[in-house]
Amino acid sequence: MSPRTGDSPSPLRYLLVPLLLLVAAIMLASRQGAESRLSAAPGTRPAAADDATGGDAAPAAGGRLAPQGGTADGPAAVAYDLLGPGECFDIDRAEPGTVVRRGCDRPHDAQLVTVLRLAGDHRTDEDIRDAAAALCREPLHRKAARQPSGTRWTTFVQYPYRSSYLRGSDTVACSLTAYNRPGAAARPLAAPLL
């Protein structure tokens, strides 16, 4: 008796199964890499800064760029929503929505005061910006009032773009930075806030 074609194992089957497993593993690794890149840099941008002691518009702290990547020269940038209250950071102007963590006892641009959640129906990016600024106003003014007399502070509010908000990103980060006069040399913070 001769075996039917379907009864005998094909040598092609021994090659095809490992090949399919390899392709599936590569696709899975690619998807996980893309998801981590998306979550590490969500579509966010900083809010317009305002003076926490008087309501004047003021630029955010310092004009220097934070180091990029995890090189020996400095730590890697992280998404702003990965910070916790009390953490100090440099503002990453090259990559909106990211910051570079710094020790509070070393020079740094800002310190995160509180993290809040945005709620409601916001139709534009400007609506989200305004709602985020309103959420942060009271906690930032309260924190600025506890700092040494004679110091001026600028607020730095980070929030999601509307497209990210519609996909569930609702984190608002409320931070204080040192007020730097326009045209003056940047003066980073050198100690934790009180």
mmCIF file of C-alpha atoms in Angstrom:
data_model
loop_
_atom_site.group_PDB
_atom_site.id
_atom_site.type_symbol
_atom_site.label_atom_id
_atom_site.label_comp_id
_atom_site.label_asym_id
_atom_site.label_seq_id
_atom_site.Cartn_x
_atom_site.Cartn_y
_atom_site.Cartn_z
ATOM 1 C CA MET A 1 0.000 0.000 0.000
ATOM 2 C CA SER A 2 1.217 3.467 -0.752
ATOM 3 C CA PRO A 3 0.525 6.265 1.664
ATOM 4 C CA ARG A 4 -1.723 9.105 0.618
ATOM 5 C CA THR A 5 -0.165 12.492 0.096
ATOM 6 C CA GLY A 6 -1.741 14.014 3.235
ATOM 7 C CA ASP A 7 -0.495 11.221 5.498
ATOM 8 C CA SER A 8 3.227 11.754 5.077
ATOM 9 C CA PRO A 9 5.012 14.678 6.697
ATOM 10 C CA SER A 10 6.386 17.077 4.117
ATOM 11 C CA PRO A 11 9.944 18.360 4.513
ATOM 12 C CA LEU A 12 8.537 21.793 3.655
ATOM 13 C CA ARG A 13 6.434 21.673 6.825
ATOM 14 C CA TYR A 14 9.589 21.431 8.960
ATOM 15 C CA LEU A 15 10.926 24.577 7.330
ATOM 16 C CA LEU A 16 7.668 26.542 7.147
ATOM 17 C CA VAL A 17 6.650 26.277 10.837
ATOM 18 C CA PRO A 18 9.882 27.776 12.259
ATOM 19 C CA LEU A 19 9.819 30.456 9.561
ATOM 20 C CA LEU A 20 6.257 31.476 10.502
ATOM 21 C CA LEU A 21 7.207 31.560 14.193
ATOM 22 C CA LEU A 22 10.173 33.809 13.402
ATOM 23 C CA VAL A 23 8.008 36.197 11.360
ATOM 24 C CA ALA A 24 5.422 36.340 14.181
ATOM 25 C CA ALA A 25 8.140 37.102 16.759
ATOM 26 C CA ILE A 26 9.544 39.925 14.605
ATOM 27 C CA MET A 27 6.085 41.428 14.092
ATOM 28 C CA LEU A 28 5.356 41.275 17.827
ATOM 29 C CA ALA A 29 8.681 42.925 18.704
ATOM 30 C CA SER A 30 8.053 45.664 16.131
ATOM 31 C CA ARG A 31 4.589 46.362 17.506
ATOM 32 C CA GLN A 32 5.849 46.541 21.102
ATOM 33 C CA GLY A 33 8.655 48.896 20.051
ATOM 34 C CA ALA A 34 6.213 51.187 18.247
ATOM 35 C CA GLU A 35 3.848 51.224 21.247
ATOM 36 C CA SER A 36 6.649 52.127 23.651
ATOM 37 C CA ARG A 37 7.777 54.965 21.345
ATOM 38 C CA LEU A 38 4.192 56.253 21.217
ATOM 39 C CA SER A 39 3.746 56.115 24.973
ATOM 40 C CA ALA A 40 7.157 57.682 25.614
ATOM 41 C CA ALA A 41 6.357 60.773 23.551
ATOM 42 C CA PRO A 42 2.633 61.404 23.453
ATOM 43 C CA GLY A 43 1.290 64.262 21.373
ATOM 44 C CA THR A 44 1.646 66.872 24.055
ATOM 45 C CA ARG A 45 2.886 70.392 24.361
ATOM 46 C CA PRO A 46 3.581 72.835 27.156
ATOM 47 C CA ALA A 47 1.043 75.487 28.075
ATOM 48 C CA ALA A 48 1.868 79.136 27.805
ATOM 49 C CA ALA A 49 3.734 80.217 30.891
ATOM 50 C CA ASP A 50 2.407 82.907 33.206
ATOM 51 C CA ASP A 51 3.897 84.576 36.241
ATOM 52 C CA ALA A 52 2.687 82.841 39.418
ATOM 53 C CA THR A 53 3.130 85.963 41.492
ATOM 54 C CA GLY A 54 1.444 88.583 39.372
ATOM 55 C CA GLY A 55 -0.257 87.271 36.235
ATOM 56 C CA ASP A 56 2.256 88.832 33.787
ATOM 57 C CA ALA A 57 3.115 86.703 30.794
ATOM 58 C CA ALA A 58 6.665 85.421 31.182
ATOM 59 C CA PRO A 59 8.845 83.045 29.221
ATOM 60 C CA ALA A 60 9.534 79.568 30.536
ATOM 61 C CA ALA A 61 12.799 79.069 32.388
ATOM 62 C CA GLY A 62 16.047 79.126 30.480
ATOM 63 C CA GLY A 63 16.688 78.877 26.799
ATOM 64 C CA ARG A 64 19.030 75.940 26.930
ATOM 65 C CA LEU A 65 18.190 72.638 25.344
ATOM 66 C CA ALA A 66 18.126 69.552 27.494
ATOM 67 C CA PRO A 67 20.369 66.654 26.466
ATOM 68 C CA GLN A 68 18.758 64.023 24.299
ATOM 69 C CA GLY A 69 19.183 60.266 24.543
ATOM 70 C CA GLY A 70 20.639 58.149 27.283
ATOM 71 C CA THR A 71 24.287 58.963 26.664
ATOM 72 C CA ALA A 72 27.075 59.378 29.178
ATOM 73 C CA ASP A 73 26.511 63.143 28.825
ATOM 74 C CA GLY A 74 23.028 62.980 30.305
ATOM 75 C CA PRO A 75 19.866 60.985 30.912
ATOM 76 C CA ALA A 76 17.225 60.275 28.303
ATOM 77 C CA ALA A 77 14.122 62.377 27.848
ATOM 78 C CA VAL A 78 10.899 60.876 29.224
ATOM 79 C CA ALA A 79 7.236 61.702 28.703
ATOM 80 C CA TYR A 80 6.106 64.412 31.117
ATOM 81 C CA ASP A 81 3.301 62.213 32.442
ATOM 82 C CA LEU A 82 5.852 59.756 33.868
ATOM 83 C CA LEU A 83 7.001 62.283 36.489
ATOM 84 C CA GLY A 84 5.640 62.346 40.022
ATOM 85 C CA PRO A 85 5.014 65.347 42.289
ATOM 86 C CA GLY A 86 8.228 66.762 43.707
ATOM 87 C CA GLU A 87 10.453 65.555 40.853
ATOM 88 C CA CYS A 88 12.775 68.080 39.232
ATOM 89 C CA PHE A 89 13.477 68.245 35.520
ATOM 90 C CA ASP A 90 14.823 70.185 32.584
ATOM 91 C CA ILE A 91 12.357 71.274 29.932
ATOM 92 C CA ASP A 92 13.060 69.437 26.691
ATOM 93 C CA ARG A 93 12.371 72.129 24.102
ATOM 94 C CA ALA A 94 13.474 69.892 21.236
ATOM 95 C CA GLU A 95 10.760 67.303 21.926
ATOM 96 C CA PRO A 96 7.411 68.718 23.139
ATOM 97 C CA GLY A 97 5.778 66.592 25.806
ATOM 98 C CA THR A 98 9.067 65.300 27.207
ATOM 99 C CA VAL A 99 11.360 66.307 30.036
ATOM 100 C CA VAL A 100 14.774 65.245 31.326
ATOM 101 C CA ARG A 101 14.776 64.190 34.991
ATOM 102 C CA ARG A 102 17.273 66.003 37.235
ATOM 103 C CA GLY A 103 18.157 65.817 40.909
ATOM 104 C CA CYS A 104 16.534 68.666 42.841
ATOM 105 C CA ASP A 105 19.860 69.489 44.532
ATOM 106 C CA ARG A 106 21.481 70.096 41.104
ATOM 107 C CA PRO A 107 20.633 72.829 38.577
ATOM 108 C CA HIS A 108 17.244 72.184 36.952
ATOM 109 C CA ASP A 109 14.601 74.110 35.035
ATOM 110 C CA ALA A 110 11.465 73.185 36.975
ATOM 111 C CA GLN A 111 9.864 71.085 39.694
ATOM 112 C CA LEU A 112 6.571 69.239 39.338
ATOM 113 C CA VAL A 113 4.096 70.435 41.953
ATOM 114 C CA THR A 114 1.074 68.271 41.173
ATOM 115 C CA VAL A 115 -0.430 65.970 38.564
ATOM 116 C CA LEU A 116 -4.113 66.416 37.783
ATOM 117 C CA ARG A 117 -6.635 64.775 35.450
ATOM 118 C CA LEU A 118 -8.427 66.742 32.765
ATOM 119 C CA ALA A 119 -12.128 66.014 32.346
ATOM 120 C CA GLY A 120 -14.914 67.344 30.182
ATOM 121 C CA ASP A 121 -15.623 67.966 26.542
ATOM 122 C CA HIS A 122 -12.919 70.110 24.973
ATOM 123 C CA ARG A 123 -13.379 70.918 21.285
ATOM 124 C CA THR A 124 -9.988 72.432 20.461
ATOM 125 C CA ASP A 125 -6.361 72.372 21.591
ATOM 126 C CA GLU A 126 -6.892 75.885 22.935
ATOM 127 C CA ASP A 127 -9.833 74.672 25.059
ATOM 128 C CA ILE A 128 -7.599 71.982 26.533
ATOM 129 C CA ARG A 129 -4.794 74.504 27.149
ATOM 130 C CA ASP A 130 -7.177 76.849 28.950
ATOM 131 C CA ALA A 131 -8.724 74.047 31.031
ATOM 132 C CA ALA A 132 -5.274 72.737 31.996
ATOM 133 C CA ALA A 133 -4.100 76.221 33.010
ATOM 134 C CA ALA A 134 -7.258 76.684 35.101
ATOM 135 C CA LEU A 135 -6.690 73.318 36.845
ATOM 136 C CA CYS A 136 -3.116 74.257 37.754
ATOM 137 C CA ARG A 137 -3.706 77.876 38.773
ATOM 138 C CA GLU A 138 -4.622 77.345 42.448
ATOM 139 C CA PRO A 139 -2.083 74.627 43.374
ATOM 140 C CA LEU A 140 0.735 76.559 41.668
ATOM 141 C CA HIS A 141 -0.147 79.878 43.295
ATOM 142 C CA ARG A 142 -0.380 78.130 46.677
ATOM 143 C CA LYS A 143 3.057 76.512 46.190
ATOM 144 C CA ALA A 144 4.630 79.756 44.909
ATOM 145 C CA ALA A 145 3.342 81.601 47.992
ATOM 146 C CA ARG A 146 5.320 79.239 50.263
ATOM 147 C CA GLN A 147 8.647 80.012 48.572
ATOM 148 C CA PRO A 148 11.169 82.514 49.996
ATOM 149 C CA SER A 149 10.082 86.146 49.987
ATOM 150 C CA GLY A 150 11.243 88.138 46.989
ATOM 151 C CA THR A 151 11.377 85.239 44.537
ATOM 152 C CA ARG A 152 9.272 85.229 41.392
ATOM 153 C CA TRP A 153 7.985 82.096 39.764
ATOM 154 C CA THR A 154 6.726 81.145 36.344
ATOM 155 C CA THR A 155 4.239 78.350 35.825
ATOM 156 C CA PHE A 156 4.857 75.563 33.368
ATOM 157 C CA VAL A 157 1.759 73.511 32.518
ATOM 158 C CA GLN A 158 1.969 70.437 30.300
ATOM 159 C CA TYR A 159 -1.139 68.887 28.793
ATOM 160 C CA PRO A 160 -2.145 66.610 25.885
ATOM 161 C CA TYR A 161 -3.143 67.714 22.409
ATOM 162 C CA ARG A 162 -6.852 67.187 21.764
ATOM 163 C CA SER A 163 -6.141 64.161 19.537
ATOM 164 C CA SER A 164 -4.337 62.460 22.449
ATOM 165 C CA TYR A 165 -7.042 63.549 24.895
ATOM 166 C CA LEU A 166 -9.692 61.875 22.722
ATOM 167 C CA ARG A 167 -7.639 58.653 22.945
ATOM 168 C CA GLY A 168 -7.586 58.803 26.759
ATOM 169 C CA SER A 169 -4.501 60.887 27.599
ATOM 170 C CA ASP A 170 -5.770 63.221 30.338
ATOM 171 C CA THR A 171 -2.700 63.991 32.458
ATOM 172 C CA VAL A 172 -1.940 67.616 33.279
ATOM 173 C CA ALA A 173 1.426 68.349 34.914
ATOM 174 C CA CYS A 174 1.649 71.566 36.950
ATOM 175 C CA SER A 175 5.201 72.814 37.584
ATOM 176 C CA LEU A 176 7.000 75.900 38.840
ATOM 177 C CA THR A 177 10.112 77.369 37.221
ATOM 178 C CA ALA A 178 12.244 80.348 38.202
ATOM 179 C CA TYR A 179 11.216 83.583 36.541
ATOM 180 C CA ASN A 180 13.889 84.793 34.131
ATOM 181 C CA ARG A 181 13.589 88.302 32.760
ATOM 182 C CA PRO A 182 13.519 88.524 28.963
ATOM 183 C CA GLY A 183 17.057 89.028 27.705
ATOM 184 C CA ALA A 184 18.661 87.974 31.017
ATOM 185 C CA ALA A 185 20.874 84.916 31.343
ATOM 186 C CA ALA A 186 18.949 81.768 32.288
ATOM 187 C CA ARG A 187 19.015 81.067 36.011
ATOM 188 C CA PRO A 188 18.126 77.447 36.768
ATOM 189 C CA LEU A 189 16.793 76.307 40.129
ATOM 190 C CA ALA A 190 19.400 74.848 42.481
ATOM 191 C CA ALA A 191 17.313 73.401 45.326
ATOM 192 C CA PRO A 192 13.934 71.758 45.848
ATOM 193 C CA LEU A 193 10.880 73.954 46.339
ATOM 194 C CA LEU A 194 9.659 74.441 49.905
#
